[in-house]
Coordinates of C-alpha atoms in Angstrom, one line a residue:
E8 CA -2.2 18.5 1.2
D9 CA -6.1 18.0 -0.8
K10 CA -5.6 16.2 -3.9
P11 CA -7.3 17.8 -7.2
T12 CA -10.4 16.0 -7.6
A13 CA -10.4 13.1 -10.4
K14 CA -8.0 13.6 -13.0
P15 CA -9.5 12.4 -16.5
A16 CA -7.8 9.3 -17.7
A17 CA -4.8 9.5 -18.7
R18 CA -4.0 10.4 -22.5
Q19 CA -2.5 8.0 -24.4
H20 CA 0.5 9.1 -26.1
S21 CA 1.7 7.7 -29.3
G22 CA 4.7 7.8 -31.7
F23 CA 8.2 8.6 -30.2
V24 CA 8.8 9.6 -26.9
V25 CA 12.4 10.6 -24.8
Q26 CA 12.4 8.7 -21.5
V27 CA 14.4 10.8 -19.1
G28 CA 14.2 8.5 -15.9
A29 CA 12.3 6.3 -13.8
F30 CA 12.0 7.0 -10.3
A31 CA 11.4 5.5 -7.4
N32 CA 10.4 8.3 -5.7
A33 CA 7.3 9.6 -7.4
A34 CA 7.6 12.9 -5.5
S35 CA 11.1 13.4 -7.1
A36 CA 9.9 12.9 -10.8
K37 CA 7.8 15.3 -10.5
K38 CA 10.4 17.5 -9.9
K39 CA 12.2 16.7 -12.4
Q40 CA 9.2 16.8 -14.9
K41 CA 8.8 19.8 -13.4
K42 CA 11.9 21.5 -14.5
L43 CA 12.2 20.3 -17.7
H44 CA 8.7 21.6 -18.5
K45 CA 10.0 25.1 -17.6
Q46 CA 12.4 24.6 -19.8
G47 CA 10.0 24.3 -22.7
Y48 CA 10.0 20.4 -22.8
P49 CA 6.1 18.7 -23.2
S50 CA 7.1 16.7 -20.4
Y51 CA 5.1 14.5 -18.7
T52 CA 5.1 11.8 -15.7
E53 CA 3.8 8.2 -15.9
K54 CA 3.4 5.4 -13.5
A55 CA 5.2 1.8 -14.5
G56 CA 5.0 -0.2 -11.2
N57 CA 6.6 0.8 -8.9
K58 CA 8.4 3.5 -10.6
T59 CA 7.5 7.0 -12.1
R60 CA 8.3 8.0 -15.1
V61 CA 9.3 11.3 -16.6
R62 CA 8.9 11.0 -20.2
I63 CA 9.3 13.9 -23.2
G64 CA 6.9 14.1 -26.3
D65 CA 5.5 13.0 -28.3
Y66 CA 7.1 13.2 -31.4
T67 CA 6.0 11.6 -35.3
T68 CA 9.2 10.6 -36.3
H69 CA 12.7 9.3 -34.0
A70 CA 14.8 12.0 -35.5
E71 CA 12.7 14.5 -34.0
A72 CA 13.0 12.7 -30.5
D73 CA 16.5 12.1 -31.0
K74 CA 17.3 16.1 -31.4
I75 CA 15.6 16.2 -27.6
R76 CA 17.4 13.4 -26.9
R77 CA 21.0 15.0 -27.4
K78 CA 19.9 18.3 -26.0
L79 CA 19.7 16.5 -22.7
E80 CA 22.8 14.4 -22.6
I81 CA 24.3 18.0 -23.2
Q82 CA 22.7 18.6 -19.8
G83 CA 24.3 15.6 -18.9
M84 CA 21.3 13.2 -18.7
Q85 CA 20.7 9.9 -20.1
P86 CA 17.5 9.8 -21.7
D87 CA 16.4 6.8 -24.6
V88 CA 14.2 7.6 -27.2
V89 CA 10.8 5.1 -26.9
N90 CA 8.5 3.8 -29.8
L91 CA 5.3 4.0 -28.4
N92 CA 4.0 2.5 -31.7

């Protein structure tokens, strides 16, 4: 399967994001990200060393990110709010 041609540089995220997980398997991370995206969350993946993070955001305030974190906890996830500032 051919990969799409060069992606534009990853955009810089800022403010607060909700990290849903960090996966050793990039395909698992992408699957999780797609599922969240289908639920309406502005999700994305980000490479960090040998892991792929799945994050939702950007939110300007901790309170906004925390509201999303609580919704995800109800679904059985263990997300964290991360301050990117």
